[in-house]
Amino acid sequence: MPQNTTKIKKCLFPAAGYGTRFLPATKAIPKEMLPILTKPLLQYGVEEALGAGVGNMAIVTGRGKRAVEDHFDISYELEHQIKGTSKEHYLTEIRAVITKCTFSYTRQIEMKGLGHAILCGEPIIGYEPFAVILADDLCDNDKGESVLAQMVKLYEKYQCSIVAVEEIPPEDSNKYGVIAGKEEEEGIFRVTDMVEKPEPKDAPSNLAIIGRYILTPDIFDIIRETKPGKGGEIQITDALLAQAKQGKVIAYKFKGKRFDCGSVDGFVEATNYFYNKSKA
Ligand code: G1P
């Protein structure tokens, strides 16, 4: 089967992290379940994937994450309690998600980095191109298609790995994977270099990777060969660099907004944004 010509059908969600920046809230609750208004972060990601035509969710969890599986399942007791009452509509959105998607889970046993988490998803993904959403990067585009939908379209044209990027202030480079590339079309770069969390003086540009990827399945073999990098972890950025060296990675300056819900500031900003949107 040709590896890069298939449609994107699966989306991988790395969701094994400890969420230390949100302690004590994340002591017993997975950080992916923290809500922006009434909806958990992970559900926003799942809905983005579904809206992009990607209906099979591959969720890489870890210890203490059972709430994630329960969330994407029917709660009979709850259904029974609120059936026919004025509260029933609160479940409409999550019911729709459960009906339209499939959910498969695997566990990352040891926290060895994002590249490693993605490799843990290989048995669920198989040998086909797939999307990756980092749920704590919450994206919204109120003027059109979601970020993942934009990328899925782009994949149809380029048939190679794609990372979403945005411009960042230079002093923030050490929080992100940063790319260098040649602009081929407006906002679309052929990546020539990528560095995980460089100090500002070493950053190859001000274009930072955010948590949306489309990866071709050869990435799994590459990750297997990738040595631990920044922070002693196996980095997806380093694995992607091997593809980039063959001219097989595109960076896409997406249309829309992105909130870093892995930080308290970003989380509050997202909350205000979605609150104002809900009242508009
Ligand atoms: C990860 C990636 C990094 C990327 C970021 C986007 O870092 O390693 O390249 O820029 O996600 O949010 P993390 O935020 O998990 O430390």
Short mmCIF file of C-alpha atoms and ligand atoms in Angstrom, two decimals:
data_model
loop_
_atom_site.label_atom_id
_atom_site.label_comp_id
_atom_site.label_asym_id
_atom_site.label_seq_id
_atom_site.Cartn_x
_atom_site.Cartn_y
_atom_site.Cartn_z
CA MET A 1 0.00 0.00 0.00
CA PRO A 2 1.45 3.43 -0.87
CA GLN A 3 2.13 5.00 2.49
CA ASN A 4 1.40 8.66 1.86
CA THR A 5 -1.59 8.73 -0.42
CA THR A 6 -4.26 7.55 2.00
CA LYS A 7 -6.85 9.83 3.58
CA ILE A 8 -6.33 10.88 7.19
CA LYS A 9 -8.68 8.73 9.26
CA LYS A 10 -7.09 8.64 12.69
CA CYS A 11 -6.06 11.26 15.19
CA LEU A 12 -3.61 10.54 17.96
CA PHE A 13 -3.92 12.38 21.27
CA PRO A 14 -0.94 12.16 23.60
CA ALA A 15 -2.61 12.38 27.00
CA ALA A 16 -0.27 10.74 29.45
CA GLY A 17 1.40 13.83 30.96
CA TYR A 18 1.18 14.65 34.65
CA GLY A 19 -0.10 18.21 34.28
CA THR A 20 2.22 19.41 37.02
CA ARG A 21 1.63 23.06 36.15
CA PHE A 22 -1.98 22.64 37.25
CA LEU A 23 -1.38 20.95 40.58
CA PRO A 24 -3.21 20.42 42.84
CA ALA A 25 -6.14 20.39 40.35
CA THR A 26 -4.48 17.61 38.36
CA LYS A 27 -3.65 15.40 41.33
CA ALA A 28 -6.61 13.07 40.74
CA ILE A 29 -8.02 14.54 37.51
CA PRO A 30 -6.24 14.21 34.16
CA LYS A 31 -5.20 17.64 32.85
CA GLU A 32 -6.97 16.83 29.57
CA MET A 33 -10.23 16.77 31.53
CA LEU A 34 -9.89 20.32 32.84
CA PRO A 35 -12.81 22.25 31.38
CA ILE A 36 -12.88 25.47 29.41
CA LEU A 37 -16.38 26.56 30.44
CA THR A 38 -18.18 23.20 30.68
CA LYS A 39 -16.23 21.15 28.15
CA PRO A 40 -12.99 19.27 28.86
CA LEU A 41 -9.96 20.27 26.79
CA LEU A 42 -9.77 16.84 25.21
CA GLN A 43 -13.34 17.05 23.95
CA TYR A 44 -12.49 20.27 22.10
CA GLY A 45 -9.66 18.38 20.39
CA VAL A 46 -11.86 15.40 19.54
CA GLU A 47 -14.52 17.69 18.08
CA GLU A 48 -11.86 19.46 16.01
CA ALA A 49 -10.70 16.12 14.60
CA LEU A 50 -14.25 14.97 13.90
CA GLY A 51 -15.05 18.26 12.19
CA ALA A 52 -12.00 17.71 9.97
CA GLY A 53 -13.41 14.35 8.85
CA VAL A 54 -11.09 12.36 11.12
CA GLY A 55 -13.37 10.11 13.16
CA ASN A 56 -11.09 7.56 14.80
CA MET A 57 -9.41 8.72 17.98
CA ALA A 58 -6.25 7.03 19.23
CA ILE A 59 -5.65 8.20 22.76
CA VAL A 60 -2.34 7.55 24.48
CA THR A 61 -3.06 7.69 28.19
CA GLY A 62 -1.17 6.79 31.33
CA ARG A 63 -1.82 5.87 34.91
CA GLY A 64 -4.64 7.79 36.57
CA LYS A 65 -6.40 8.69 33.33
CA ARG A 66 -9.47 6.51 33.53
CA ALA A 67 -11.74 9.56 33.61
CA VAL A 68 -10.83 10.07 29.95
CA GLU A 69 -12.29 6.70 28.93
CA ASP A 70 -15.39 7.20 31.06
CA HIS A 71 -15.95 10.63 29.51
CA PHE A 72 -16.19 9.20 26.00
CA ASP A 73 -18.70 6.54 27.01
CA ILE A 74 -22.32 6.41 28.08
CA SER A 75 -23.06 6.97 31.75
CA TYR A 76 -26.27 4.97 32.16
CA GLU A 77 -26.98 6.25 35.64
CA LEU A 78 -26.71 9.85 34.48
CA GLU A 79 -28.76 9.19 31.36
CA HIS A 80 -31.47 7.59 33.48
CA GLN A 81 -31.48 10.49 35.96
CA ILE A 82 -31.88 13.30 33.47
CA LYS A 83 -33.89 11.63 30.71
CA GLY A 84 -36.95 13.72 29.91
CA THR A 85 -35.90 16.56 32.23
CA SER A 86 -34.94 20.11 31.29
CA LYS A 87 -31.29 19.17 31.84
CA GLU A 88 -31.08 16.58 29.09
CA HIS A 89 -29.69 19.04 26.54
CA TYR A 90 -26.46 19.32 28.55
CA LEU A 91 -25.50 15.92 27.21
CA THR A 92 -26.31 16.58 23.56
CA GLU A 93 -22.80 17.50 22.42
CA ILE A 94 -20.96 14.66 24.12
CA ARG A 95 -23.60 12.15 22.96
CA ALA A 96 -23.03 13.26 19.37
CA VAL A 97 -19.27 12.82 19.75
CA ILE A 98 -19.65 9.34 21.23
CA THR A 99 -21.98 8.28 18.42
CA LYS A 100 -19.85 9.57 15.56
CA CYS A 101 -16.33 8.61 16.69
CA THR A 102 -14.42 5.53 17.70
CA PHE A 103 -12.02 5.64 20.63
CA SER A 104 -9.01 3.39 21.07
CA TYR A 105 -6.65 3.59 23.99
CA THR A 106 -3.16 2.55 24.79
CA ARG A 107 -0.93 3.46 27.69
CA GLN A 108 2.45 5.10 27.73
CA ILE A 109 4.06 3.26 30.59
CA GLU A 110 7.03 5.58 31.07
CA MET A 111 7.14 9.30 30.32
CA LYS A 112 9.93 9.48 27.76
CA GLY A 113 8.80 12.46 25.73
CA LEU A 114 6.32 13.41 23.03
CA GLY A 115 8.09 11.38 20.33
CA HIS A 116 7.89 8.32 22.54
CA ALA A 117 4.20 8.96 23.31
CA ILE A 118 3.48 9.08 19.58
CA LEU A 119 5.41 5.86 19.02
CA CYS A 120 3.24 4.21 21.71
CA GLY A 121 0.26 4.88 19.41
CA GLU A 122 1.75 2.88 16.53
CA PRO A 123 -0.26 -0.32 17.18
CA ILE A 124 -3.50 1.69 16.94
CA ILE A 125 -2.47 3.83 13.99
CA GLY A 126 -0.85 1.17 11.83
CA TYR A 127 0.84 2.13 8.58
CA GLU A 128 -1.11 5.15 7.41
CA PRO A 129 -0.78 8.93 7.69
CA PHE A 130 -2.40 10.34 10.80
CA ALA A 131 -3.10 13.54 12.69
CA VAL A 132 -1.84 14.49 16.13
CA ILE A 133 -3.58 16.94 18.43
CA LEU A 134 -2.06 18.16 21.67
CA ALA A 135 -5.24 18.98 23.54
CA ASP A 136 -3.67 21.65 25.73
CA ASP A 137 -3.11 23.73 22.60
CA LEU A 138 -6.71 24.79 22.16
CA CYS A 139 -7.42 26.19 18.70
CA ASP A 140 -10.39 28.07 17.33
CA ASN A 141 -11.09 29.68 14.02
CA ASP A 142 -14.34 31.59 14.12
CA LYS A 143 -13.81 32.80 10.57
CA GLY A 144 -13.73 29.41 8.87
CA GLU A 145 -12.32 25.90 9.02
CA SER A 146 -10.60 24.53 12.11
CA VAL A 147 -6.81 24.29 12.15
CA LEU A 148 -6.84 20.52 11.63
CA ALA A 149 -9.33 20.82 8.76
CA GLN A 150 -6.98 23.32 7.09
CA MET A 151 -4.09 20.88 7.51
CA VAL A 152 -6.02 17.87 6.22
CA LYS A 153 -6.70 19.84 3.03
CA LEU A 154 -3.06 20.78 2.75
CA TYR A 155 -2.07 17.13 3.14
CA GLU A 156 -4.13 16.23 0.09
CA LYS A 157 -1.87 18.51 -1.91
CA TYR A 158 1.55 17.93 -0.30
CA GLN A 159 1.32 14.28 0.85
CA CYS A 160 4.00 14.73 3.49
CA SER A 161 4.26 15.53 7.20
CA ILE A 162 2.86 18.93 8.21
CA VAL A 163 3.36 20.98 11.37
CA ALA A 164 1.23 23.97 12.33
CA VAL A 165 3.28 27.05 13.21
CA GLU A 166 2.71 30.54 14.52
CA GLU A 167 4.89 33.56 15.06
CA ILE A 168 6.11 33.95 18.63
CA PRO A 169 8.02 36.67 20.46
CA PRO A 170 11.73 35.72 20.18
CA GLU A 171 12.11 35.40 23.97
CA ASP A 172 9.58 32.52 23.99
CA SER A 173 11.58 30.25 21.67
CA ASN A 174 12.63 27.96 24.53
CA LYS A 175 9.02 26.83 25.03
CA TYR A 176 8.54 25.42 21.52
CA GLY A 177 9.92 23.49 18.61
CA VAL A 178 11.12 26.17 16.19
CA ILE A 179 11.48 25.74 12.42
CA ALA A 180 13.43 27.24 9.57
CA GLY A 181 12.05 26.95 6.06
CA LYS A 182 11.61 28.34 2.59
CA GLU A 183 8.23 29.88 1.88
CA GLU A 184 6.72 28.06 -1.10
CA GLU A 185 3.29 29.66 -1.01
CA GLU A 186 1.94 32.30 1.33
CA GLY A 187 2.15 30.85 4.83
CA ILE A 188 3.46 27.47 3.64
CA PHE A 189 7.12 26.64 4.27
CA ARG A 190 9.27 23.72 3.18
CA VAL A 191 11.09 22.98 6.43
CA THR A 192 14.89 22.93 6.30
CA ASP A 193 15.66 22.87 10.00
CA MET A 194 13.88 22.40 13.30
CA VAL A 195 15.12 22.71 16.86
CA GLU A 196 13.36 21.73 20.08
CA LYS A 197 13.12 24.59 22.57
CA PRO A 198 16.19 26.60 21.50
CA GLU A 199 17.41 29.59 23.47
CA PRO A 200 16.48 32.80 21.62
CA LYS A 201 20.01 33.25 20.29
CA ASP A 202 19.93 29.77 18.71
CA ALA A 203 16.38 29.91 17.31
CA PRO A 204 16.36 29.47 13.51
CA SER A 205 13.29 31.75 13.17
CA ASN A 206 10.31 33.07 15.13
CA LEU A 207 8.01 30.33 13.79
CA ALA A 208 7.02 27.94 16.57
CA ILE A 209 5.33 24.57 16.23
CA ILE A 210 1.98 24.33 17.98
CA GLY A 211 0.15 21.14 18.88
CA ARG A 212 -1.24 20.11 15.50
CA TYR A 213 0.63 17.67 13.26
CA ILE A 214 0.00 15.44 10.31
CA LEU A 215 2.57 12.66 10.21
CA THR A 216 3.40 10.08 7.58
CA PRO A 217 3.82 6.60 9.05
CA ASP A 218 7.54 6.30 8.29
CA ILE A 219 7.85 8.58 11.34
CA PHE A 220 7.51 5.51 13.60
CA ASP A 221 10.73 3.91 12.35
CA ILE A 222 12.45 7.28 12.59
CA ILE A 223 11.31 7.77 16.20
CA ARG A 224 12.64 4.33 17.05
CA GLU A 225 16.06 5.52 15.85
CA THR A 226 15.83 8.95 17.52
CA LYS A 227 18.12 9.47 20.50
CA PRO A 228 16.88 11.35 23.55
CA GLY A 229 17.24 15.09 22.95
CA LYS A 230 16.13 18.17 24.88
CA GLY A 231 15.40 17.31 28.52
CA GLY A 232 16.62 13.73 27.94
CA GLU A 233 13.33 12.99 26.15
CA ILE A 234 12.59 11.52 22.73
CA GLN A 235 11.38 14.54 20.82
CA ILE A 236 9.02 14.48 17.85
CA THR A 237 10.81 17.62 16.63
CA ASP A 238 14.07 15.64 16.29
CA ALA A 239 12.34 12.80 14.45
CA LEU A 240 10.67 15.27 12.08
CA LEU A 241 14.06 16.83 11.33
CA ALA A 242 15.07 13.56 9.67
CA GLN A 243 12.05 13.85 7.35
CA ALA A 244 12.72 17.57 6.85
CA LYS A 245 16.24 16.83 5.64
CA GLN A 246 14.62 14.89 2.79
CA GLY A 247 12.34 17.85 2.04
CA LYS A 248 9.33 16.02 3.44
CA VAL A 249 8.00 18.40 6.07
CA ILE A 250 5.76 21.41 5.50
CA ALA A 251 5.16 24.10 8.11
CA TYR A 252 1.82 25.82 7.87
CA LYS A 253 0.97 29.19 9.35
CA PHE A 254 -2.59 28.35 10.28
CA LYS A 255 -5.58 30.65 10.28
CA GLY A 256 -7.20 31.08 13.67
CA LYS A 257 -6.34 31.46 17.32
CA ARG A 258 -4.43 29.18 19.61
CA PHE A 259 -4.41 29.19 23.39
CA ASP A 260 -1.68 27.56 25.44
CA CYS A 261 -3.94 25.83 27.96
CA GLY A 262 -0.90 24.10 29.43
CA SER A 263 -0.23 27.39 31.22
CA VAL A 264 -2.53 29.12 33.70
CA ASP A 265 -2.40 32.38 31.70
CA GLY A 266 -3.40 30.67 28.45
CA PHE A 267 -6.10 28.69 30.23
CA VAL A 268 -7.68 31.85 31.65
CA GLU A 269 -7.39 33.59 28.28
CA ALA A 270 -9.16 30.68 26.58
CA THR A 271 -11.85 30.66 29.24
CA ASN A 272 -12.54 34.38 28.71
CA TYR A 273 -12.49 33.98 24.93
CA PHE A 274 -14.98 31.10 24.89
CA TYR A 275 -17.12 32.76 27.54
CA ASN A 276 -17.39 35.96 25.49
CA LYS A 277 -18.05 33.89 22.39
CA SER A 278 -20.86 32.00 24.13
CA LYS A 279 -22.51 35.30 25.13
CA ALA A 280 -22.15 36.96 21.72
C1 G1P B 1 5.60 20.10 22.62
C2 G1P B 1 6.64 19.93 21.51
C3 G1P B 1 7.08 21.30 20.98
C4 G1P B 1 5.86 22.09 20.53
C5 G1P B 1 4.84 22.19 21.68
C6 G1P B 1 3.56 22.82 21.22
O1 G1P B 1 6.22 20.68 23.74
O2 G1P B 1 7.75 19.22 22.02
O3 G1P B 1 7.95 21.13 19.89
O4 G1P B 1 6.26 23.38 20.12
O5 G1P B 1 4.51 20.89 22.19
O6 G1P B 1 2.69 23.05 22.28
P1 G1P B 1 5.54 20.69 25.20
O7 G1P B 1 4.62 21.88 25.22
O8 G1P B 1 4.83 19.40 25.36
O9 G1P B 1 6.68 20.86 26.16
#
